[in-house]
Amino acid sequence: MSGTTSTARSAEATVPAGRRAIAFLQRYGILIIIALLMAGLTVLSDSFLTPRNLLNIVNQSAPLAIIACALTLVIIGGGFDLSAGAVFGVASVSAAWLAVNVDPTLGIIAGPLVGLVLGLVNGLIITGFNVHSFLATLASSMVFRGIAILITGGALIPVRMEEFAWLGRGRVGIVNIAVIVFVVFALAMMFLLNRTTFGRRVFAVGGNEEAAILSGVRTNLVKIATFGLTGFAAGLAGVIAVSRISMGQPQAGVGMELDAIAAVILGGTSIYGGKGAIWRSVAGVLLLSLIGNGFNILNVNPFFKDLTTGLIIVVAVALSAGRKRR
């Protein structure tokens, strides 16, 4: 044991200091950027580092963070899901319609289940027809948007019921219930990815699918499950959002899938699959939220927010490509 440890230390010592520094930045750069951004915003604004503002940032980020956590599994498994925003929209209007016309509790339960079904449909299309996930989910997102409009007739669905609003507006002490749901979901995804056979198979499929098949992994089932989880997460996020604003909208969640993908990539999960972590995606969502919150409280032109976010994403993609080449 001591011999192995000594060998590892010797191998580490032979790596040039510059390469070790780059590896350290690639591994923990997201946390360093968040720390620097928080320090800068604390200096520039008295209203940033207050419990109310920090809790508000986490609460507003909860739906996006829930989607990003599940989407991490899809990307680690070598796929992409461009339909998460459309699933979010269908689930939210389905929940709103059921809450108004049947029962509020049934609406809350149905939202994630609708998302799960749509996610499984995505997985079945991708594996059954051997279509690249990028193209399959791009097409399915258009279909799902059409379903959302059919459910509502293009109109808004107001939902002003206490039995429905508790999920998005309720609190336990000073913490919003939506934040608690997000934390529980993120921990569940971390356990699933890091502590179960299914999680190891997700890494195997994304790292080398052919090798995974030869090892006996049923790769199609793994892919279907990851897309099903992302659909469930988008549905859960949709219910939280419609519960918060008391309104079902067929156009809800437009562009949300791109924000979720950006957060996952910003966190350092490889866009080539096989590498990643849930906590990294949560950090990516936090970084995006801090940028948005910082630009709002400093009253900066929104153009610079998009410019800054885009530049950071380009750097994150470049770092991911650099790791792939090595």
Short mmCIF file of C-alpha atoms in Angstrom, two decimals:
data_model
loop_
_atom_site.label_atom_id
_atom_site.label_comp_id
_atom_site.label_asym_id
_atom_site.label_seq_id
_atom_site.Cartn_x
_atom_site.Cartn_y
_atom_site.Cartn_z
CA MET A 1 0.00 0.00 0.00
CA SER A 2 2.76 2.41 1.00
CA GLY A 3 4.68 1.39 -2.12
CA THR A 4 1.69 2.24 -4.31
CA THR A 5 1.26 5.59 -2.60
CA SER A 6 4.96 6.38 -3.03
CA THR A 7 4.77 5.47 -6.71
CA ALA A 8 1.74 7.74 -7.21
CA ARG A 9 3.49 10.60 -5.46
CA SER A 10 6.60 10.05 -7.58
CA ALA A 11 4.51 10.09 -10.78
CA GLU A 12 2.78 13.28 -9.65
CA ALA A 13 6.13 14.87 -8.86
CA THR A 14 7.35 14.23 -12.41
CA VAL A 15 4.43 16.23 -13.92
CA PRO A 16 5.56 19.78 -14.75
CA ALA A 17 4.32 22.46 -12.37
CA GLY A 18 2.64 24.37 -15.23
CA ARG A 19 0.60 21.34 -16.28
CA ARG A 20 -0.40 20.69 -12.65
CA ALA A 21 -1.57 24.31 -12.37
CA ILE A 22 -3.68 23.98 -15.55
CA ALA A 23 -5.16 20.71 -14.27
CA PHE A 24 -6.00 22.40 -10.96
CA LEU A 25 -7.73 25.29 -12.78
CA GLN A 26 -9.67 22.85 -14.96
CA ARG A 27 -10.84 20.97 -11.87
CA TYR A 28 -11.63 23.85 -9.55
CA GLY A 29 -11.76 26.88 -11.87
CA ILE A 30 -15.54 27.17 -11.57
CA LEU A 31 -15.27 27.54 -7.78
CA ILE A 32 -12.48 30.11 -8.11
CA ILE A 33 -14.54 32.17 -10.57
CA ILE A 34 -17.58 32.04 -8.27
CA ALA A 35 -15.46 33.16 -5.28
CA LEU A 36 -13.92 36.03 -7.26
CA LEU A 37 -17.31 37.10 -8.63
CA MET A 38 -18.88 37.10 -5.16
CA ALA A 39 -15.97 39.08 -3.76
CA GLY A 40 -16.26 41.64 -6.56
CA LEU A 41 -20.04 42.01 -6.20
CA THR A 42 -19.67 42.38 -2.41
CA VAL A 43 -17.29 45.30 -2.93
CA LEU A 44 -19.39 46.93 -5.66
CA SER A 45 -22.84 46.60 -4.02
CA ASP A 46 -24.01 46.74 -0.40
CA SER A 47 -27.16 44.80 -1.28
CA PHE A 48 -25.42 41.74 -2.72
CA LEU A 49 -24.09 39.89 0.32
CA THR A 50 -27.34 39.85 2.30
CA PRO A 51 -29.24 36.70 3.38
CA ARG A 52 -32.33 37.87 1.49
CA ASN A 53 -30.47 38.35 -1.81
CA LEU A 54 -28.50 35.10 -1.51
CA LEU A 55 -31.64 33.09 -0.70
CA ASN A 56 -33.43 34.79 -3.59
CA ILE A 57 -30.62 33.77 -5.98
CA VAL A 58 -30.87 30.12 -4.94
CA ASN A 59 -34.68 30.15 -5.00
CA GLN A 60 -34.86 31.68 -8.48
CA SER A 61 -32.25 29.18 -9.71
CA ALA A 62 -33.97 26.08 -8.32
CA PRO A 63 -35.97 25.06 -11.46
CA LEU A 64 -32.94 25.49 -13.75
CA ALA A 65 -30.66 23.68 -11.29
CA ILE A 66 -33.06 20.70 -11.10
CA ILE A 67 -32.99 20.35 -14.90
CA ALA A 68 -29.20 20.79 -15.02
CA CYS A 69 -28.67 18.02 -12.44
CA ALA A 70 -30.55 15.46 -14.54
CA LEU A 71 -29.16 16.78 -17.82
CA THR A 72 -25.69 16.08 -16.46
CA LEU A 73 -26.42 12.35 -16.69
CA VAL A 74 -27.51 12.69 -20.33
CA ILE A 75 -24.33 14.57 -21.28
CA ILE A 76 -22.05 12.23 -19.33
CA GLY A 77 -23.77 9.40 -21.22
CA GLY A 78 -22.75 11.05 -24.49
CA GLY A 79 -26.11 12.63 -25.39
CA PHE A 80 -27.79 16.03 -25.67
CA ASP A 81 -31.34 17.04 -24.78
CA LEU A 82 -32.66 20.12 -26.57
CA SER A 83 -36.26 19.40 -25.58
CA ALA A 84 -36.01 20.08 -21.84
CA GLY A 85 -37.49 23.57 -22.24
CA ALA A 86 -40.45 22.24 -24.27
CA VAL A 87 -41.03 19.44 -21.73
CA PHE A 88 -40.99 22.14 -19.05
CA GLY A 89 -43.73 23.97 -20.99
CA VAL A 90 -45.95 20.90 -21.55
CA ALA A 91 -45.63 19.78 -17.92
CA SER A 92 -46.43 23.23 -16.57
CA VAL A 93 -49.62 23.71 -18.64
CA SER A 94 -50.68 20.10 -17.95
CA ALA A 95 -50.30 20.69 -14.22
CA ALA A 96 -52.16 24.00 -14.44
CA TRP A 97 -55.03 22.51 -16.47
CA LEU A 98 -55.46 19.56 -14.10
CA ALA A 99 -55.25 21.81 -11.04
CA VAL A 100 -58.00 24.08 -12.36
CA ASN A 101 -60.27 21.44 -13.87
CA VAL A 102 -59.71 18.37 -11.66
CA ASP A 103 -57.67 18.72 -8.46
CA PRO A 104 -54.69 20.91 -7.40
CA THR A 105 -52.79 18.00 -5.82
CA LEU A 106 -53.27 15.90 -8.94
CA GLY A 107 -51.81 18.78 -10.98
CA ILE A 108 -48.65 18.83 -8.83
CA ILE A 109 -48.24 15.06 -9.13
CA ALA A 110 -48.98 14.96 -12.85
CA GLY A 111 -46.37 17.53 -13.92
CA PRO A 112 -43.26 15.40 -13.22
CA LEU A 113 -45.01 12.29 -14.55
CA VAL A 114 -45.85 14.03 -17.85
CA GLY A 115 -42.20 15.06 -18.08
CA LEU A 116 -41.08 11.49 -17.36
CA VAL A 117 -43.26 10.12 -20.17
CA LEU A 118 -41.99 12.71 -22.67
CA GLY A 119 -38.39 12.02 -21.64
CA LEU A 120 -38.87 8.29 -22.13
CA VAL A 121 -40.36 9.00 -25.58
CA ASN A 122 -37.16 10.90 -26.41
CA GLY A 123 -35.04 7.97 -25.28
CA LEU A 124 -37.09 5.46 -27.27
CA ILE A 125 -36.86 7.57 -30.45
CA ILE A 126 -33.09 7.98 -30.08
CA THR A 127 -32.36 4.32 -29.41
CA GLY A 128 -35.15 2.79 -31.50
CA PHE A 129 -34.39 4.74 -34.67
CA ASN A 130 -30.68 5.21 -33.94
CA VAL A 131 -31.03 8.98 -34.34
CA HIS A 132 -28.48 11.36 -32.86
CA SER A 133 -29.91 12.83 -29.67
CA PHE A 134 -29.22 16.39 -30.88
CA LEU A 135 -31.50 16.00 -33.92
CA ALA A 136 -34.10 13.82 -32.19
CA THR A 137 -34.66 16.19 -29.28
CA LEU A 138 -34.60 19.24 -31.58
CA ALA A 139 -37.49 17.70 -33.51
CA SER A 140 -39.36 16.46 -30.44
CA SER A 141 -39.12 19.91 -28.84
CA MET A 142 -41.19 21.30 -31.73
CA VAL A 143 -43.79 18.56 -31.26
CA PHE A 144 -43.94 19.16 -27.50
CA ARG A 145 -44.43 22.90 -28.04
CA GLY A 146 -47.36 22.08 -30.30
CA ILE A 147 -48.85 19.84 -27.59
CA ALA A 148 -48.56 22.67 -25.05
CA ILE A 149 -50.46 25.01 -27.38
CA LEU A 150 -53.12 22.35 -28.01
CA ILE A 151 -53.67 21.91 -24.25
CA THR A 152 -54.15 25.63 -23.64
CA GLY A 153 -55.51 26.75 -27.01
CA GLY A 154 -52.71 29.32 -26.97
CA ALA A 155 -54.15 31.01 -23.86
CA LEU A 156 -52.82 31.40 -20.32
CA ILE A 157 -54.20 29.24 -17.48
CA PRO A 158 -54.44 31.17 -14.17
CA VAL A 159 -54.02 28.94 -11.09
CA ARG A 160 -54.76 30.87 -7.91
CA MET A 161 -55.13 28.12 -5.31
CA GLU A 162 -53.34 27.77 -2.00
CA GLU A 163 -53.30 23.99 -2.46
CA PHE A 164 -51.21 24.50 -5.60
CA ALA A 165 -49.14 27.57 -4.70
CA TRP A 166 -47.37 26.06 -1.68
CA LEU A 167 -44.76 24.29 -3.81
CA GLY A 168 -43.49 27.46 -5.49
CA ARG A 169 -44.22 30.04 -2.78
CA GLY A 170 -44.23 28.11 0.49
CA ARG A 171 -41.39 28.29 3.02
CA VAL A 172 -39.96 26.27 5.88
CA GLY A 173 -38.55 28.98 8.13
CA ILE A 174 -36.71 31.33 5.78
CA VAL A 175 -35.98 28.63 3.17
CA ASN A 176 -38.31 28.22 0.20
CA ILE A 177 -39.79 24.76 -0.33
CA ALA A 178 -38.54 24.92 -3.95
CA VAL A 179 -34.96 25.17 -2.62
CA ILE A 180 -35.51 22.14 -0.38
CA VAL A 181 -36.89 20.17 -3.35
CA PHE A 182 -33.84 21.17 -5.41
CA VAL A 183 -31.37 20.11 -2.68
CA VAL A 184 -33.08 16.74 -2.19
CA PHE A 185 -33.18 16.13 -5.95
CA ALA A 186 -29.51 17.11 -6.40
CA LEU A 187 -28.43 14.76 -3.57
CA ALA A 188 -30.49 11.95 -5.11
CA MET A 189 -28.82 12.51 -8.50
CA MET A 190 -25.37 12.55 -6.86
CA PHE A 191 -26.10 9.25 -5.12
CA LEU A 192 -27.46 7.73 -8.33
CA LEU A 193 -24.45 8.82 -10.38
CA ASN A 194 -21.68 8.07 -7.89
CA ARG A 195 -22.93 5.23 -5.71
CA THR A 196 -24.91 2.91 -7.97
CA THR A 197 -24.27 0.46 -10.78
CA PHE A 198 -26.48 2.58 -13.02
CA GLY A 199 -24.21 5.59 -12.48
CA ARG A 200 -21.10 3.59 -13.40
CA ARG A 201 -22.85 2.42 -16.56
CA VAL A 202 -23.69 6.03 -17.50
CA PHE A 203 -19.97 6.88 -17.30
CA ALA A 204 -19.12 3.74 -19.28
CA VAL A 205 -21.61 4.51 -22.08
CA GLY A 206 -20.36 8.08 -22.43
CA GLY A 207 -16.69 7.15 -22.18
CA ASN A 208 -16.68 4.36 -24.78
CA GLU A 209 -20.02 2.98 -25.93
CA GLU A 210 -18.55 0.08 -27.93
CA ALA A 211 -16.50 -1.06 -24.95
CA ALA A 212 -19.58 -0.78 -22.75
CA ILE A 213 -21.56 -3.00 -25.16
CA LEU A 214 -18.76 -5.57 -25.20
CA SER A 215 -18.80 -5.51 -21.39
CA GLY A 216 -22.45 -6.47 -21.37
CA VAL A 217 -23.96 -3.07 -20.60
CA ARG A 218 -27.39 -2.58 -22.14
CA THR A 219 -26.55 0.86 -23.43
CA ASN A 220 -29.97 1.61 -24.91
CA LEU A 221 -31.67 1.11 -21.55
CA VAL A 222 -29.12 3.38 -19.89
CA LYS A 223 -29.74 6.11 -22.47
CA ILE A 224 -33.53 5.80 -22.20
CA ALA A 225 -33.28 6.08 -18.41
CA THR A 226 -31.13 9.23 -18.55
CA PHE A 227 -33.56 10.95 -20.92
CA GLY A 228 -36.48 9.82 -18.74
CA LEU A 229 -34.80 11.38 -15.69
CA THR A 230 -34.24 14.66 -17.54
CA GLY A 231 -37.90 14.69 -18.58
CA PHE A 232 -38.96 14.06 -14.97
CA ALA A 233 -36.70 16.90 -13.81
CA ALA A 234 -38.08 19.29 -16.46
CA GLY A 235 -41.61 18.38 -15.38
CA LEU A 236 -40.80 18.94 -11.71
CA ALA A 237 -39.19 22.29 -12.54
CA GLY A 238 -42.25 23.23 -14.62
CA VAL A 239 -44.63 22.54 -11.74
CA ILE A 240 -42.49 24.62 -9.35
CA ALA A 241 -42.46 27.51 -11.84
CA VAL A 242 -46.20 27.52 -12.55
CA SER A 243 -46.90 27.15 -8.83
CA ARG A 244 -44.71 30.19 -8.16
CA ILE A 245 -46.25 32.52 -10.75
CA SER A 246 -49.79 31.00 -10.54
CA MET A 247 -50.00 30.84 -14.31
CA GLY A 248 -49.63 28.08 -16.91
CA GLN A 249 -48.05 29.34 -20.16
CA PRO A 250 -47.54 27.30 -23.36
CA GLN A 251 -44.36 29.28 -24.10
CA ALA A 252 -42.87 28.70 -20.64
CA GLY A 253 -39.31 27.42 -20.63
CA VAL A 254 -38.31 28.77 -24.05
CA GLY A 255 -34.49 28.74 -24.17
CA MET A 256 -34.26 27.01 -20.78
CA GLU A 257 -32.60 23.94 -22.29
CA LEU A 258 -29.74 26.10 -23.56
CA ASP A 259 -29.25 27.66 -20.11
CA ALA A 260 -29.17 24.18 -18.57
CA ILE A 261 -26.65 22.90 -21.13
CA ALA A 262 -24.54 26.03 -20.59
CA ALA A 263 -24.57 25.45 -16.83
CA VAL A 264 -23.49 21.82 -17.23
CA ILE A 265 -20.64 22.74 -19.59
CA LEU A 266 -19.60 25.70 -17.42
CA GLY A 267 -19.33 23.32 -14.50
CA GLY A 268 -16.75 21.27 -16.37
CA THR A 269 -18.76 18.22 -17.47
CA SER A 270 -17.26 17.03 -20.75
CA ILE A 271 -19.43 17.67 -23.81
CA TYR A 272 -17.81 14.52 -25.25
CA GLY A 273 -19.27 12.36 -22.48
CA GLY A 274 -17.70 10.08 -19.90
CA LYS A 275 -16.73 12.78 -17.39
CA GLY A 276 -18.66 15.06 -15.11
CA ALA A 277 -20.30 15.58 -11.74
CA ILE A 278 -23.60 16.88 -10.38
CA TRP A 279 -21.94 19.41 -8.07
CA ARG A 280 -20.20 20.92 -11.09
CA SER A 281 -23.54 21.55 -12.83
CA VAL A 282 -24.96 23.11 -9.66
CA ALA A 283 -21.90 25.37 -9.56
CA GLY A 284 -22.51 26.25 -13.22
CA VAL A 285 -26.10 27.27 -12.46
CA LEU A 286 -24.88 29.32 -9.48
CA LEU A 287 -22.34 31.10 -11.69
CA LEU A 288 -24.98 31.99 -14.30
CA SER A 289 -27.30 33.21 -11.54
CA LEU A 290 -24.58 35.32 -9.93
CA ILE A 291 -23.80 36.95 -13.29
CA GLY A 292 -27.50 37.74 -13.82
CA ASN A 293 -27.97 38.99 -10.25
CA GLY A 294 -24.78 41.05 -10.37
CA PHE A 295 -25.67 42.78 -13.60
CA ASN A 296 -29.18 43.51 -12.27
CA ILE A 297 -28.12 45.07 -8.97
CA LEU A 298 -25.38 47.06 -10.74
CA ASN A 299 -27.93 48.14 -13.39
CA VAL A 300 -25.62 47.16 -16.27
CA ASN A 301 -26.84 46.90 -19.86
CA PRO A 302 -28.20 43.32 -20.38
CA PHE A 303 -26.11 43.10 -23.57
CA PHE A 304 -22.95 42.89 -21.48
CA LYS A 305 -24.50 40.10 -19.39
CA ASP A 306 -25.06 37.98 -22.51
CA LEU A 307 -21.60 38.91 -23.80
CA THR A 308 -19.93 37.93 -20.52
CA THR A 309 -21.88 34.68 -20.24
CA GLY A 310 -21.07 33.76 -23.84
CA LEU A 311 -17.35 34.42 -23.39
CA ILE A 312 -17.23 32.30 -20.23
CA ILE A 313 -19.00 29.44 -22.03
CA VAL A 314 -16.50 29.66 -24.92
CA VAL A 315 -13.63 29.36 -22.44
CA ALA A 316 -15.34 26.39 -20.74
CA VAL A 317 -15.82 24.60 -24.08
CA ALA A 318 -12.19 25.30 -25.01
CA LEU A 319 -11.00 23.79 -21.72
CA SER A 320 -13.22 20.74 -22.33
CA ALA A 321 -11.75 20.33 -25.82
CA GLY A 322 -8.24 20.63 -24.36
CA ARG A 323 -8.92 17.81 -21.92
CA LYS A 324 -10.30 15.67 -24.77
CA ARG A 325 -7.14 16.12 -26.87
CA ARG A 326 -4.95 14.98 -24.00
#
